[in-house]
Amino acid sequence: MAGKLGIVAGGGRLPQLLIDSCLETGRDFFVLALKGQADPQIVEKAPHEWVRIGAAGRGFAILREQGIEELVMAGRVRRPSLMDLRPDIRAVTFFARLGLKGVGDDGLLRALIRELEEEGYRVVGIDELLPALRAEEGVLGGRRPDEQAEADIARGKAVLSALARVDVGQAVVVQQGIVLGVEAVEGTDALLQRCGPLKRDGPGGVLVKLSKQGQETRVDMPTVGPDTVRQAANARLRGIAVEAGATIVVDADELVEAADRAGLFVIGVTQDT
Amino acid sequence: MAGKLGIVAGGGRLPQLLIDSCLETGRDFFVLALKGQADPQIVEKAPHEWVRIGAAGRGFAILREQGIEELVMAGRVRRPSLMDLRPDIRAVTFFARLGLKGVGDDGLLRALIRELEEEGYRVVGIDELLPALRAEEGVLGGRRPDEQAEADIARGKAVLSALARVDVGQAVVVQQGIVLGVEAVEGTDALLQRCGPLKRDGPGGVLVKLSKQGQETRVDMPTVGPDTVRQAANARLRGIAVEAGATIVVDADELVEAADRAGLFVIGVTQDT
């Protein structure tokens, strides 16, 4: 049986799903709830302690005190400003060692995992603990893409593949072959919001969301849920294509219901190699 | 001496510069002012007629009546909705022949030029008529990029080069190696607007704006002006890199003044090959 699990909890419902799973299987766990990020209603029903993102020293102390062996990071983390970060000595040392110049998000996360592993913790992806949340290949729900939508998905895959080579982008919106928007650091919500008014006449576009090849999916796996569907519907898209095996689907039942109601398809696809 | 010039006028100051140049050199010209796009104050002082974008038949008739031999398209054109377009028979025939499926902006413009050329008109780029507006290599104004900014420019060039291979993107904003935003169809103004709030701590980012390799620059050449500088300053960028030889600089004096006042660099760079 795996040792005690530390759940580093950000926003959204994912921490809840992990807590439920631990309670069901009887696995010992402890929640490190990130201040300003995790949902109090979720974490306060479980054994937990609140920590600031900048308080790395305190975080490491909790891991030790609690005898944690394995770590999983779950949920959205909004990047704090340097003001809010107020790094403690442990965090400052980490950043200083890293050097700040030119480290992208992925580089930062990779360094954080390395740091944790050097301290003897095992870091696992949420999809390892909850494999049922992984998107499968094929359609979810009642709709499937037509010929134009298939062409838009193929175009989106090609664009993301080109972008992955320069370490940018996880999502694009494509309508009738035209790339309406490319996601950089602003996030999928912001991408969908701005693509609504950019819609051209005729059949709407498709959101294509893939992992970057080489992306550190243990802490930053693409995630979709009912909200993604609602936002895509607001942007008058016709569907969503995610990467089978490399996307977390939160609340799949509710997502399918929302998609069917809005007339959107949701499909798991594979990356071109 | 070149024959009579038809100036298809969109928004902004570029049509004015062409009119001035014709008046100075004594070249015969006529303005086709695009309704809802061209500035009445500019075109109404010159020989002109207003035409709707959808009224292709009327446009061709004017070209014939006026004995125009050479055509230049100048100024911003906001894409009309299909409602506003109200294509006449000539325009409908054009679109029908083209087929609408999967034709990007560039494909559309290329087809339009082909159509004009088949009718015997010569279509020239604005930079051919006003070569002095072409950005040159090197800095404009008093500032130059430091080492970090040079690195960000190089990163931006690499990202745009990857994107050009899939026919997307003319501009990116890069800060400390992180790509804050990628321009798709929303335009540089919208890109700059959203990148302001995305700024990370530390030295600000750089706008890198290049032509797509293979882009139809005769009708769609990247353009910068004083407004670009003001918007970049609002987004707290440190500078702008444009493509030498393939960018139109409007009102260079005012642009330099705005850049110097805001402490931004503006530099003409070459694409990697």
Short mmCIF file of N, CA and C in Angstrom, two decimals, chain B residues 6 14 26 29 55-56 64-65 90 93 109 126-128 132 142 147 151 190 201 207 210 212 215 226 237-238 254:
data_model
loop_
_atom_site.label_atom_id
_atom_site.label_comp_id
_atom_site.label_asym_id
_atom_site.label_seq_id
_atom_site.Cartn_x
_atom_site.Cartn_y
_atom_site.Cartn_z
N GLY B 6 -5.03 54.20 -58.89
CA GLY B 6 -6.23 54.07 -58.07
C GLY B 6 -5.82 53.78 -56.63
N LEU B 14 -2.51 56.38 -43.87
CA LEU B 14 -1.76 55.98 -45.06
C LEU B 14 -2.32 56.56 -46.37
N GLY B 26 2.95 65.11 -59.06
CA GLY B 26 2.09 65.40 -60.19
C GLY B 26 1.51 64.15 -60.85
N PHE B 29 -4.26 60.54 -60.14
CA PHE B 29 -4.77 59.51 -59.23
C PHE B 29 -6.26 59.69 -58.98
N ALA B 55 -19.58 46.13 -52.93
CA ALA B 55 -20.00 46.59 -54.25
C ALA B 55 -18.86 46.46 -55.26
N ALA B 56 -18.47 45.24 -55.52
CA ALA B 56 -17.32 45.00 -56.39
C ALA B 56 -17.62 45.47 -57.82
N ARG B 64 -12.69 51.43 -64.46
CA ARG B 64 -12.77 51.56 -65.92
C ARG B 64 -13.02 53.01 -66.32
N GLU B 65 -14.08 53.61 -65.70
CA GLU B 65 -14.44 55.00 -66.02
C GLU B 65 -13.26 55.93 -65.84
N ARG B 90 -21.25 40.95 -58.82
CA ARG B 90 -19.83 40.77 -59.11
C ARG B 90 -19.11 40.14 -57.91
N THR B 93 -20.18 36.50 -57.36
CA THR B 93 -19.50 35.63 -58.31
C THR B 93 -18.08 35.32 -57.84
N LEU B 109 -7.14 37.64 -49.91
CA LEU B 109 -6.46 38.79 -50.51
C LEU B 109 -5.73 38.40 -51.80
N ILE B 126 2.22 49.46 -51.10
CA ILE B 126 2.40 50.85 -50.70
C ILE B 126 3.89 51.18 -50.53
N ASP B 127 4.66 50.19 -50.15
CA ASP B 127 6.09 50.42 -49.93
C ASP B 127 6.84 50.61 -51.25
N GLU B 128 6.20 50.17 -52.36
CA GLU B 128 6.82 50.42 -53.66
C GLU B 128 6.67 51.89 -54.04
N ALA B 132 10.22 55.29 -48.66
CA ALA B 132 10.77 55.91 -47.45
C ALA B 132 10.05 55.45 -46.19
N GLY B 142 16.07 57.04 -29.47
CA GLY B 142 17.23 57.11 -28.58
C GLY B 142 17.57 55.86 -27.79
N GLU B 147 20.48 43.33 -23.06
CA GLU B 147 20.71 41.91 -23.31
C GLU B 147 19.44 41.08 -23.17
N ALA B 151 17.38 39.02 -26.05
CA ALA B 151 17.00 37.60 -25.91
C ALA B 151 15.50 37.43 -26.16
N ALA B 190 -5.44 44.56 -29.89
CA ALA B 190 -6.05 43.68 -28.89
C ALA B 190 -4.97 42.86 -28.17
N ASP B 201 6.47 40.51 -12.88
CA ASP B 201 7.39 41.46 -12.26
C ASP B 201 8.69 41.51 -13.03
N LEU B 207 7.32 43.74 -27.92
CA LEU B 207 6.45 43.36 -29.02
C LEU B 207 7.33 43.04 -30.23
N LEU B 210 6.48 40.68 -37.19
CA LEU B 210 7.14 40.37 -38.46
C LEU B 210 6.10 40.03 -39.51
N LYS B 212 4.54 37.40 -42.12
CA LYS B 212 4.59 35.96 -42.33
C LYS B 212 5.37 35.70 -43.60
N GLN B 215 3.61 35.96 -46.94
CA GLN B 215 2.44 36.83 -46.76
C GLN B 215 2.28 37.75 -47.96
N PRO B 226 2.72 55.88 -34.29
CA PRO B 226 2.76 56.42 -32.93
C PRO B 226 1.78 55.71 -31.99
N LEU B 237 5.39 47.64 -21.92
CA LEU B 237 6.48 46.97 -22.65
C LEU B 237 7.71 47.87 -22.64
N ARG B 238 8.86 47.27 -23.00
CA ARG B 238 10.08 48.03 -23.05
C ARG B 238 10.48 48.41 -24.46
N GLU B 254 6.79 61.34 -35.28
CA GLU B 254 5.93 61.30 -34.11
C GLU B 254 6.14 60.00 -33.32
#
